[in-house]
Amino acid sequence: MSDVSQSPLLRNFVDGRFVSGEREFDDVNPADGTVIARVTEAGAQLVNDAVIAARKAVLGEWGRSGVRQRAALLYKIAEGIEARFDEFVRAESDDTGKPRALASRLDVPRAAANFRAFADLIKTAPLEAFDTETPDGKLALNYAVRKPVGVVAIITPWNLPLLLLTWKLAPALACGNAIVVKPSEETPASATLLAEVMRDAGVPNGVFNLVHGFGEGSTGEYLVSHPDINAVTFTGESRTGSAIMKACAPGLKSVSFELGGKNPAIVFADCDRDETIAQLGDGIFLNTGQVCLCAERVYVERPILEWFVSAMKRKAESLKIGWPAENDTQLGPLISTPHREKVLSYFRMARELGATIVTGGGVPEFGDARDHGAYVQPTILTGLPESSCCVTDEIFGPVCHVAPFDAEEQAVAMANDTKYGLAASIWTNDVKRAHRVARQMNVGITWVNCWFLRDLRTPFGGVGLSGIGREGGMHSLNFYSELNNICIKISG
Ligand code: NAD
Ligand code: 6OH
């Protein structure tokens, strides 16, 4: 056990200063259960201070700042993240247990890329304009100008903490808003480091505020129900999205929700076999399966079912589960032991329902401090009915259920038979079929022969329980700004 009194204290950042909150809670490393930091929780008063500081910033110089000034600031923040790259990697990996190699390849570079992408975009974002013929035969010009929404609340989850926070923060800043962020209570470290980067980059006081704490009955709820918040952007569980929507209803705050998924992959017999196993293997197990886009339902054309199951089993068993800091580690722990308990409860239910556990299904044993961590084995299930909870619920672990199909229409129907609708992937070399099937997917994102291949200009979001709205590129700019249409009569 670590000496908690020696742990660093992660504080809130309000109006340009680091401040303590009311109570403290532990920040735990899920690789071995040690307390790595203490975190000070923002109560209702501090949340209110943060919203007041943000409002002051919007009403002040920042609210009148120009696009070039804001874009320059965003580039500076990107550079600030890169200058402290290793600290971010360590913070992200220690909080989540994800391999440092993964944080170095994905989370931290994407954080910097998010700022650059929206700095580029805001500089070139077009305005809409129309010449309008008037009833008296004259002409009017209609054009829309972009204004900040005001004070934006950002609430983020623990799986890709910095990536998802900056994905929302960068366009919100680009559009001239002031922001109050609440990261997940499980992963407070990278957001705290980001507050230092923001301060050092010269972000004006009150423009970026960070409050730490929990959701219901705590910081998150105080924030989303605060009457002076204009918009709430949230990534997390569908259930939480519904609670947040309720809190936003009285003030009619606008919302953008990126929520859970139970994503299908459809593997046709003509797929490129090695590529499919390599890339869909990531699509099932990356980040220990804790990516909202991961495939938890895999439908395989019957003639290659046996091959697929044994090849994916080999892939799962080849993944090196280890200490996050070791270079060759491919799989870290889950986020926490309570989350592992949830994942293991699905493994137990699968067994009770008569599933075949092709591989995994349990907890690895290390004989060292990792046995106090939240590790779980990568797991493949077969033989469950489509109606079973293991096939309908988002498990959010390194696990998938594999089922056969005989006809394309059957695969499409099974893939779409869900309340979620975030991402689908299709694996085939038949280009006509790829287009045909992709268009039938009832999701926000369809990948063909790839997975999690991102272009930050594209629409990103889900249907059904997977979300409300789209972010990415112009979709983000449209959420984080208000358009004021100006109609000016030109002649007469
Ligand atoms: P979560 O919903 O439990 O928590 C997310 C955030 O919401 C945390 O900061 C939490 O403190 C806060 N929160 C909880 N209750 C709240 C309330 N009543 N009011 C205000 N804030 C509240 O999600 P999680 O467990 O941290 O993350 C995992 C989930 O996120 C999975 O369902 C996953 O699919 C989803 N996710 C979706 C996307 C996407 O883009 N669609 C991306 C990443 C994660
Ligand atoms: C979910 O866990 C991953 C979300 C990814 C993004 O929001 C993104 O922009 O790539």
Coordinates of C-alpha atoms and ligand atoms in Angstrom, one line a residue:
M1 CA 0.0 0.0 0.0
S2 CA 1.3 3.5 -0.8
D3 CA 1.6 6.2 1.8
V4 CA -1.5 8.3 1.0
S5 CA -0.2 11.3 3.0
Q6 CA 2.7 11.5 0.4
S7 CA 0.3 11.4 -2.6
P8 CA 0.1 14.6 -4.7
L9 CA -3.1 16.6 -4.4
L10 CA -5.0 17.2 -7.7
R11 CA -6.9 20.4 -7.4
N12 CA -9.7 22.3 -9.2
F13 CA -8.8 25.1 -11.6
V14 CA -11.1 28.1 -11.4
D15 CA -10.7 31.6 -12.8
G16 CA -7.0 30.9 -13.5
R17 CA -6.1 29.5 -10.1
F18 CA -5.7 26.1 -8.6
V19 CA -8.1 25.8 -5.7
S20 CA -9.1 23.1 -3.2
G21 CA -12.6 21.9 -2.8
E22 CA -14.6 20.5 0.1
R23 CA -13.6 16.9 0.4
E24 CA -10.9 14.6 -0.9
F25 CA -11.1 11.3 -2.6
D26 CA -8.5 8.8 -3.8
D27 CA -7.2 8.4 -7.4
V28 CA -6.3 4.7 -7.7
N29 CA -4.0 3.0 -10.2
P30 CA -6.0 0.0 -11.5
A31 CA -2.8 -1.9 -12.3
D32 CA -2.1 -2.7 -8.7
G33 CA -4.7 -0.8 -6.6
T34 CA -2.3 1.8 -5.2
V35 CA -3.4 5.3 -4.4
I36 CA -1.5 7.6 -6.7
A37 CA -3.0 10.9 -5.8
R38 CA -5.7 12.6 -3.7
V39 CA -8.3 14.6 -5.5
T40 CA -10.2 17.6 -4.1
E41 CA -13.9 17.5 -4.9
A42 CA -15.6 20.7 -6.0
G43 CA -18.9 21.3 -4.1
A44 CA -21.8 23.4 -5.3
Q45 CA -20.1 26.7 -4.3
L46 CA -17.0 26.0 -6.3
V47 CA -19.0 24.9 -9.3
N48 CA -20.9 28.1 -9.0
D49 CA -17.6 30.1 -8.8
A50 CA -16.4 28.3 -12.0
V51 CA -19.6 29.1 -13.9
I52 CA -19.4 32.8 -12.7
A53 CA -15.8 33.0 -13.9
A54 CA -16.7 31.5 -17.2
R55 CA -19.6 33.9 -17.7
K56 CA -17.3 36.8 -16.9
A57 CA -14.9 35.6 -19.5
V58 CA -17.6 35.3 -22.2
L59 CA -18.9 38.8 -21.5
G60 CA -15.3 40.2 -21.5
E61 CA -12.5 40.4 -24.0
W62 CA -12.5 36.6 -24.7
G63 CA -16.1 36.8 -26.0
R64 CA -15.1 39.4 -28.5
S65 CA -11.8 37.7 -29.5
G66 CA -11.1 37.1 -33.2
V67 CA -10.7 33.8 -35.0
R68 CA -7.0 34.3 -35.7
Q69 CA -6.3 35.0 -32.0
R70 CA -8.2 31.9 -30.9
A71 CA -6.6 29.7 -33.5
A72 CA -3.1 30.9 -32.4
L73 CA -4.0 29.9 -28.9
L74 CA -5.1 26.5 -29.9
Y75 CA -1.8 25.9 -31.7
K76 CA 0.0 27.0 -28.6
I77 CA -2.0 24.5 -26.5
A78 CA -1.1 21.7 -28.9
E79 CA 2.6 22.6 -28.5
G80 CA 2.2 22.8 -24.8
I81 CA 0.8 19.2 -24.7
E82 CA 3.7 18.0 -26.9
A83 CA 6.2 19.7 -24.7
R84 CA 5.0 17.7 -21.7
F85 CA 4.2 14.5 -23.8
D86 CA 5.8 12.1 -21.3
E87 CA 4.0 13.6 -18.3
F88 CA 0.7 13.2 -20.1
V89 CA 1.5 9.6 -21.1
R90 CA 2.3 8.7 -17.5
A91 CA -0.7 10.5 -16.1
E92 CA -3.1 8.9 -18.5
S93 CA -1.5 5.4 -18.1
D94 CA -1.3 5.6 -14.3
D95 CA -5.0 6.7 -14.0
T96 CA -6.5 4.2 -16.5
G97 CA -4.0 1.3 -16.4
K98 CA -3.7 1.6 -20.2
P99 CA -0.3 0.6 -21.7
R100 CA 2.0 3.6 -21.9
A101 CA 2.7 2.5 -25.4
L102 CA -1.0 3.0 -26.3
A103 CA -1.2 6.4 -24.6
S104 CA 1.9 7.4 -26.6
R105 CA 0.4 6.2 -29.9
L106 CA -3.2 7.2 -29.4
D107 CA -4.4 9.4 -26.5
V108 CA -1.7 12.0 -26.2
P109 CA -1.0 12.6 -30.0
R110 CA -4.8 12.8 -30.6
A111 CA -5.1 15.4 -27.8
A112 CA -2.7 17.7 -29.6
A113 CA -4.2 16.8 -33.0
N114 CA -7.7 17.9 -31.7
F115 CA -6.4 21.4 -31.0
R116 CA -4.7 21.7 -34.4
A117 CA -7.6 20.3 -36.3
F118 CA -10.1 22.8 -34.9
A119 CA -7.6 25.7 -35.1
D120 CA -7.3 24.9 -38.9
L121 CA -11.0 24.6 -39.3
I122 CA -12.2 27.7 -37.5
K123 CA -9.8 29.8 -39.7
T124 CA -11.4 28.5 -42.9
A125 CA -15.0 27.8 -41.8
P126 CA -17.3 29.4 -44.3
L127 CA -20.3 31.6 -43.6
E128 CA -23.6 30.9 -45.3
A129 CA -24.9 33.6 -47.6
F130 CA -27.9 33.9 -50.0
D131 CA -29.1 36.6 -52.4
T132 CA -32.8 36.8 -51.8
E133 CA -35.3 38.3 -54.2
T134 CA -37.8 40.4 -52.3
P135 CA -41.6 40.6 -53.0
D136 CA -41.2 44.2 -54.4
G137 CA -38.7 42.9 -57.0
K138 CA -35.6 44.2 -55.1
L139 CA -32.8 42.3 -53.5
A140 CA -31.8 41.4 -50.0
L141 CA -28.6 39.7 -48.7
N142 CA -29.0 37.0 -46.1
Y143 CA -25.8 35.9 -44.2
A144 CA -25.2 34.1 -41.0
V145 CA -22.6 35.0 -38.4
R146 CA -21.2 32.6 -35.9
K147 CA -21.2 33.6 -32.2
P148 CA -20.2 31.6 -29.1
V149 CA -23.0 29.7 -27.3
G150 CA -21.7 31.1 -24.0
V151 CA -20.7 28.9 -21.1
V152 CA -20.3 25.2 -22.1
A153 CA -20.1 22.3 -19.6
I154 CA -18.0 19.3 -20.7
I155 CA -18.5 16.0 -18.8
T156 CA -16.2 13.2 -19.8
P157 CA -15.7 9.5 -19.0
W158 CA -12.6 7.5 -18.0
N159 CA -11.8 5.3 -21.0
L160 CA -10.0 7.9 -23.2
P161 CA -9.9 10.8 -20.8
L162 CA -7.6 13.3 -22.5
L163 CA -8.6 12.4 -26.1
L164 CA -12.3 12.8 -25.4
L165 CA -12.0 15.9 -23.3
T166 CA -9.9 17.7 -25.9
W167 CA -12.2 16.5 -28.7
K168 CA -14.9 18.8 -27.1
L169 CA -12.7 21.4 -25.6
A170 CA -10.8 22.4 -28.8
P171 CA -13.9 23.3 -30.9
A172 CA -15.6 24.9 -27.9
L173 CA -12.6 27.2 -27.5
A174 CA -12.3 27.7 -31.2
C175 CA -15.8 29.1 -31.2
G176 CA -15.1 31.5 -28.4
N177 CA -16.9 29.9 -25.5
A178 CA -15.8 29.7 -21.9
I179 CA -15.8 26.2 -20.5
V180 CA -16.3 24.3 -17.3
V181 CA -14.9 20.7 -17.5
K182 CA -15.7 17.8 -15.2
P183 CA -13.5 14.8 -16.0
S184 CA -14.4 11.4 -14.6
E185 CA -13.6 10.9 -10.9
E186 CA -11.6 7.8 -12.0
T187 CA -9.2 9.8 -14.2
P188 CA -8.5 13.3 -12.9
A189 CA -4.8 13.5 -13.6
S190 CA -4.5 14.4 -17.3
A191 CA -7.2 17.1 -17.1
T192 CA -5.3 18.7 -14.2
L193 CA -2.1 18.7 -16.2
L194 CA -4.0 20.2 -19.1
A195 CA -5.1 23.0 -16.8
E196 CA -1.4 23.8 -16.3
V197 CA -0.8 23.8 -20.1
M198 CA -3.8 26.1 -20.7
R199 CA -2.5 28.5 -18.0
D200 CA 1.0 28.5 -19.5
A201 CA -0.3 28.9 -23.0
G202 CA -1.9 32.1 -21.9
V203 CA -5.6 31.1 -21.9
P204 CA -7.3 34.1 -20.2
N205 CA -8.6 33.6 -16.6
G206 CA -12.1 32.1 -16.5
V207 CA -12.0 30.7 -20.1
F208 CA -11.0 27.2 -19.0
N209 CA -12.2 25.9 -15.6
L210 CA -11.8 22.4 -14.2
V211 CA -13.9 20.9 -11.4
H212 CA -13.3 17.5 -9.9
G213 CA -15.8 15.2 -8.4
F214 CA -18.4 12.5 -8.9
G215 CA -21.7 12.6 -11.0
E216 CA -25.0 12.2 -9.3
G217 CA -25.4 14.3 -6.1
S218 CA -21.9 15.8 -6.7
T219 CA -19.9 18.0 -9.0
G220 CA -21.4 16.7 -12.2
E221 CA -25.0 17.1 -11.2
Y222 CA -24.3 20.6 -9.8
L223 CA -22.7 21.6 -13.1
V224 CA -25.3 20.3 -15.5
S225 CA -28.2 21.7 -13.5
H226 CA -26.6 25.1 -13.0
P227 CA -28.9 27.7 -14.5
D228 CA -26.2 29.8 -16.1
I229 CA -24.8 27.0 -18.3
N230 CA -25.8 27.3 -22.0
A231 CA -24.9 23.9 -23.4
V232 CA -23.8 20.5 -22.1
T233 CA -21.6 18.2 -24.1
F234 CA -21.3 14.7 -22.6
T235 CA -19.6 11.4 -23.3
G236 CA -20.4 8.4 -21.2
E237 CA -23.1 5.9 -20.5
S238 CA -26.5 6.1 -22.0
R239 CA -28.2 6.0 -18.6
T240 CA -26.1 9.0 -17.4
G241 CA -27.0 10.8 -20.7
S242 CA -30.7 10.4 -19.8
A243 CA -30.1 11.8 -16.2
I244 CA -28.2 14.8 -17.7
M245 CA -30.9 15.5 -20.3
K246 CA -33.4 15.6 -17.4
A247 CA -31.3 18.1 -15.6
C248 CA -31.0 20.2 -18.7
A249 CA -34.7 20.3 -19.5
P250 CA -35.8 23.1 -17.2
G251 CA -33.4 25.6 -18.8
L252 CA -33.7 24.0 -22.3
K253 CA -29.9 23.8 -22.5
S254 CA -28.7 22.3 -25.7
V255 CA -27.0 18.9 -25.5
S256 CA -24.6 16.8 -27.4
F257 CA -24.3 13.2 -26.3
E258 CA -21.8 10.5 -27.3
L259 CA -23.0 7.4 -25.4
G260 CA -22.7 3.7 -25.2
G261 CA -22.6 1.1 -27.9
K262 CA -23.1 -2.6 -28.6
N263 CA -21.3 -2.5 -31.9
P264 CA -21.6 -5.2 -34.5
A265 CA -18.9 -6.5 -36.9
I266 CA -19.9 -8.5 -39.9
V267 CA -17.2 -10.7 -41.4
F268 CA -17.8 -12.1 -44.9
A269 CA -16.1 -15.3 -46.2
D270 CA -14.3 -13.2 -48.8
C271 CA -12.6 -10.9 -46.3
D272 CA -8.8 -10.5 -46.2
R273 CA -8.3 -13.0 -43.4
D274 CA -5.0 -11.8 -41.9
E275 CA -6.0 -8.1 -42.0
T276 CA -9.4 -8.9 -40.5
I277 CA -7.9 -10.8 -37.5
A278 CA -5.3 -8.1 -37.0
Q279 CA -7.6 -5.1 -37.2
L280 CA -10.8 -6.5 -35.8
G281 CA -8.6 -8.0 -33.0
D282 CA -7.9 -4.3 -32.1
G283 CA -11.5 -3.6 -32.6
I284 CA -12.4 -6.0 -29.8
F285 CA -9.5 -5.8 -27.4
L286 CA -7.9 -2.4 -27.7
N287 CA -7.8 -0.5 -24.4
T288 CA -8.9 -3.7 -22.8
G289 CA -12.2 -3.4 -24.7
Q290 CA -13.0 -0.1 -23.1
V291 CA -13.6 1.9 -26.3
C292 CA -17.2 2.9 -27.0
L293 CA -16.5 1.8 -30.6
C294 CA -15.3 -1.7 -29.8
A295 CA -17.1 -4.6 -31.4
E296 CA -18.9 -6.8 -28.8
R297 CA -21.0 -8.7 -31.4
V298 CA -19.3 -10.4 -34.3
Y299 CA -21.3 -12.1 -37.1
V300 CA -19.3 -14.4 -39.3
E301 CA -20.4 -16.1 -42.5
R302 CA -20.8 -19.7 -41.7
P303 CA -18.2 -21.3 -44.1
I304 CA -15.4 -19.4 -42.2
L305 CA -16.8 -19.6 -38.7
E306 CA -14.5 -22.3 -37.5
W307 CA -11.4 -20.6 -38.9
F308 CA -12.5 -17.2 -37.5
V309 CA -13.1 -18.4 -34.0
S310 CA -9.7 -20.3 -33.8
A311 CA -7.8 -17.4 -35.4
M312 CA -9.3 -14.8 -33.0
K313 CA -8.7 -17.2 -30.1
R314 CA -5.0 -17.3 -31.1
K315 CA -5.0 -13.5 -31.4
A316 CA -6.6 -13.1 -27.9
E317 CA -4.2 -15.5 -26.3
S318 CA -1.2 -13.8 -28.0
L319 CA -1.9 -10.5 -26.4
K320 CA 0.6 -9.6 -23.7
I321 CA -1.2 -8.7 -20.5
G322 CA 1.2 -6.8 -18.2
W323 CA 2.4 -3.8 -16.4
P324 CA 1.3 -0.6 -18.2
A325 CA 4.8 0.8 -18.1
E326 CA 6.4 -2.2 -19.9
N327 CA 7.0 -1.5 -23.6
D328 CA 5.6 -4.8 -24.9
T329 CA 2.4 -4.7 -22.8
Q330 CA -0.7 -4.8 -25.1
L331 CA -3.4 -5.2 -22.5
G332 CA -3.7 -3.4 -19.2
P333 CA -6.3 -3.8 -16.5
L334 CA -9.9 -2.6 -16.6
I335 CA -10.5 0.8 -15.0
S336 CA -11.4 -0.5 -11.5
T337 CA -12.2 -3.6 -9.6
P338 CA -16.0 -2.6 -9.4
H339 CA -16.0 -2.4 -13.2
R340 CA -14.2 -5.8 -13.4
E341 CA -16.9 -7.2 -11.1
K342 CA -19.5 -6.0 -13.7
V343 CA -17.5 -7.6 -16.6
L344 CA -17.1 -10.9 -14.6
S345 CA -20.8 -11.0 -13.8
Y346 CA -21.4 -11.2 -17.6
F347 CA -18.9 -14.0 -17.9
R348 CA -20.8 -15.9 -15.1
M349 CA -24.2 -15.2 -16.8
A350 CA -22.8 -16.4 -20.1
R351 CA -21.7 -19.7 -18.5
E352 CA -25.1 -20.1 -16.8
L353 CA -26.8 -19.5 -20.2
G354 CA -24.8 -22.3 -21.7
A355 CA -22.3 -20.3 -23.7
T356 CA -19.0 -21.8 -24.9
I357 CA -16.1 -19.8 -23.4
V358 CA -13.7 -20.2 -26.3
T359 CA -10.9 -18.4 -24.4
G360 CA -10.6 -16.3 -21.2
G361 CA -13.6 -15.9 -19.0
G362 CA -11.5 -15.3 -15.8
V363 CA -8.8 -13.3 -14.1
P364 CA -5.1 -13.7 -14.9
E365 CA -2.8 -14.5 -12.0
F366 CA 0.6 -12.8 -11.8
G367 CA 1.9 -13.6 -8.3
D368 CA 2.8 -10.0 -7.8
A369 CA 1.1 -6.6 -7.0
R370 CA -1.0 -6.8 -10.2
D371 CA -3.1 -9.4 -8.4
H372 CA -4.5 -6.3 -6.5
G373 CA -5.3 -4.7 -9.8
A374 CA -8.3 -5.0 -12.1
Y375 CA -7.1 -7.4 -14.8
V376 CA -9.3 -9.7 -16.7
Q377 CA -8.6 -12.2 -19.5
P378 CA -9.5 -11.4 -23.1
T379 CA -12.6 -13.4 -23.7
I380 CA -14.5 -14.9 -26.7
L381 CA -18.0 -16.4 -26.3
T382 CA -20.1 -18.4 -28.7
G383 CA -23.4 -20.2 -28.5
L384 CA -25.7 -17.6 -26.9
P385 CA -29.1 -16.6 -28.2
E386 CA -29.2 -13.1 -29.7
S387 CA -31.7 -12.2 -26.9
S388 CA -29.3 -13.0 -24.1
C389 CA -28.1 -10.0 -22.0
C390 CA -24.5 -10.8 -22.9
V391 CA -25.5 -10.1 -26.5
T392 CA -27.7 -7.1 -25.9
D393 CA -26.0 -5.2 -23.0
E394 CA -22.8 -3.1 -23.4
I395 CA -20.2 -5.0 -21.3
F396 CA -17.3 -2.6 -21.9
G397 CA -14.5 -5.2 -21.5
P398 CA -12.2 -7.3 -23.7
V399 CA -15.0 -9.6 -24.8
C400 CA -17.1 -10.4 -27.8
H401 CA -19.7 -13.0 -28.8
V402 CA -19.3 -14.6 -32.1
A403 CA -22.4 -16.0 -34.0
P404 CA -22.7 -17.4 -37.6
F405 CA -24.9 -16.1 -40.4
D406 CA -25.9 -17.6 -43.7
A407 CA -27.2 -14.7 -45.8
E408 CA -26.3 -11.0 -46.1
E409 CA -29.8 -9.9 -45.1
Q410 CA -29.7 -12.0 -42.0
A411 CA -26.4 -10.4 -41.0
V412 CA -27.8 -7.0 -41.5
A413 CA -30.9 -7.8 -39.5
M414 CA -28.9 -9.2 -36.6
A415 CA -26.4 -6.3 -36.6
N416 CA -29.3 -3.8 -36.5
D417 CA -31.2 -5.6 -33.8
T418 CA -30.1 -3.4 -30.9
K419 CA -31.2 -0.3 -29.0
Y420 CA -27.8 1.2 -29.6
G421 CA -26.4 2.4 -32.9
L422 CA -22.9 3.8 -32.6
A423 CA -20.4 2.0 -34.9
A424 CA -20.4 -1.0 -37.2
S425 CA -17.6 -2.7 -39.1
I426 CA -17.8 -4.7 -42.3
W427 CA -15.1 -7.1 -43.5
T428 CA -15.3 -8.0 -47.2
N429 CA -13.4 -7.7 -50.4
D430 CA -16.6 -7.3 -52.5
V431 CA -16.8 -3.6 -53.1
K432 CA -20.5 -3.6 -54.1
R433 CA -21.5 -5.5 -51.0
A434 CA -19.4 -3.2 -48.8
H435 CA -21.4 -0.2 -50.0
R436 CA -24.7 -2.0 -50.0
V437 CA -24.3 -3.3 -46.4
A438 CA -22.7 -0.2 -45.1
R439 CA -25.7 1.9 -46.1
Q440 CA -28.1 -0.4 -44.2
M441 CA -26.3 -0.1 -40.9
N442 CA -28.4 1.7 -38.4
V443 CA -25.4 3.5 -36.8
G444 CA -23.5 6.8 -36.9
I445 CA -20.2 5.4 -38.1
T446 CA -19.5 2.4 -40.4
W447 CA -16.0 1.2 -41.0
V448 CA -15.2 -1.1 -43.9
N449 CA -12.0 -3.2 -43.7
C450 CA -10.8 -0.9 -40.9
W451 CA -11.7 0.2 -37.4
F452 CA -11.3 3.5 -35.5
L453 CA -9.7 5.1 -38.5
R454 CA -10.4 8.7 -37.7
D455 CA -10.6 11.9 -39.8
L456 CA -11.5 14.7 -37.4
R457 CA -13.6 16.5 -40.0
T458 CA -16.1 13.7 -40.3
P459 CA -19.4 13.4 -38.4
F460 CA -19.1 11.4 -35.2
G461 CA -21.9 10.2 -33.0
G462 CA -24.6 7.6 -32.7
V463 CA -28.3 6.8 -33.1
G464 CA -30.8 5.4 -30.6
L465 CA -29.2 4.9 -27.1
S466 CA -25.8 5.8 -28.6
G467 CA -26.3 9.5 -28.6
I468 CA -27.8 12.7 -29.7
G469 CA -26.2 14.9 -32.4
R470 CA -22.9 14.7 -34.2
E471 CA -19.5 16.3 -33.4
G472 CA -16.5 16.5 -35.7
G473 CA -15.5 19.1 -38.2
M474 CA -18.3 21.6 -39.0
H475 CA -20.7 19.6 -36.8
S476 CA -18.7 20.5 -33.8
L477 CA -18.5 24.2 -34.9
N478 CA -22.3 24.2 -35.3
F479 CA -22.9 22.8 -31.8
Y480 CA -20.4 25.1 -30.1
S481 CA -21.7 28.3 -31.8
E482 CA -25.0 30.1 -32.4
L483 CA -25.7 31.3 -35.8
N484 CA -27.3 34.8 -36.1
N485 CA -28.8 35.2 -39.6
I486 CA -28.7 38.8 -40.8
C487 CA -31.1 39.8 -43.6
I488 CA -30.3 43.2 -45.2
K489 CA -32.3 44.8 -47.9
I490 CA -29.9 46.0 -50.5
S491 CA -31.9 48.2 -52.9
G492 CA -35.0 50.2 -52.9
Ligands
NAD1 P1 -20.4 7.4 -16.9 O1 -21.7 7.8 -17.6 O2 -20.6 6.6 -15.7 O3 -19.6 8.8 -16.5 C1 -19.2 9.7 -17.4 C2 -19.1 11.1 -16.7 O4 -20.4 11.5 -16.2 C3 -18.3 11.1 -15.4 O5 -17.5 12.3 -15.4 C4 -19.3 11.0 -14.3 O6 -18.8 11.6 -13.1 C5 -20.4 11.9 -14.9 N1 -21.7 11.7 -14.3 C6 -22.3 10.6 -13.9 N2 -23.5 10.8 -13.5 C7 -23.8 12.2 -13.7 C8 -24.9 13.0 -13.5 N3 -26.0 12.5 -12.9 N4 -24.8 14.3 -13.8 C9 -23.7 14.8 -14.3 N5 -22.6 14.0 -14.5 C10 -22.6 12.7 -14.2 O7 -19.5 6.8 -18.0 P2 -18.1 6.1 -17.8 O8 -18.4 4.8 -17.0 O9 -17.2 7.0 -17.2 O10 -17.7 5.7 -19.3 C11 -18.0 4.6 -19.9 C12 -19.2 4.8 -20.8 O11 -18.9 5.9 -21.7 C13 -19.5 3.6 -21.7 O12 -20.9 3.4 -21.8 C14 -19.0 4.0 -23.1 O13 -19.6 3.4 -24.2 C15 -19.3 5.5 -23.1 N6 -18.5 6.2 -24.1 C16 -19.1 6.6 -25.2 C17 -18.3 7.3 -26.2 C18 -18.9 7.8 -27.5 O14 -18.3 8.6 -28.2 N7 -20.1 7.4 -27.9 C19 -17.0 7.5 -26.0 C20 -16.4 7.1 -24.8 C21 -17.2 6.4 -23.8
6OH2 C1 -15.0 6.0 -27.4 O1 -14.6 5.4 -26.5 C2 -14.2 6.6 -28.4 C3 -14.5 7.8 -28.9 C4 -13.7 8.4 -29.9 C5 -13.9 9.7 -30.3 O2 -14.8 10.5 -29.8 C6 -13.1 10.2 -31.4 O3 -13.3 11.4 -31.7 O4 -12.2 9.5 -32.0

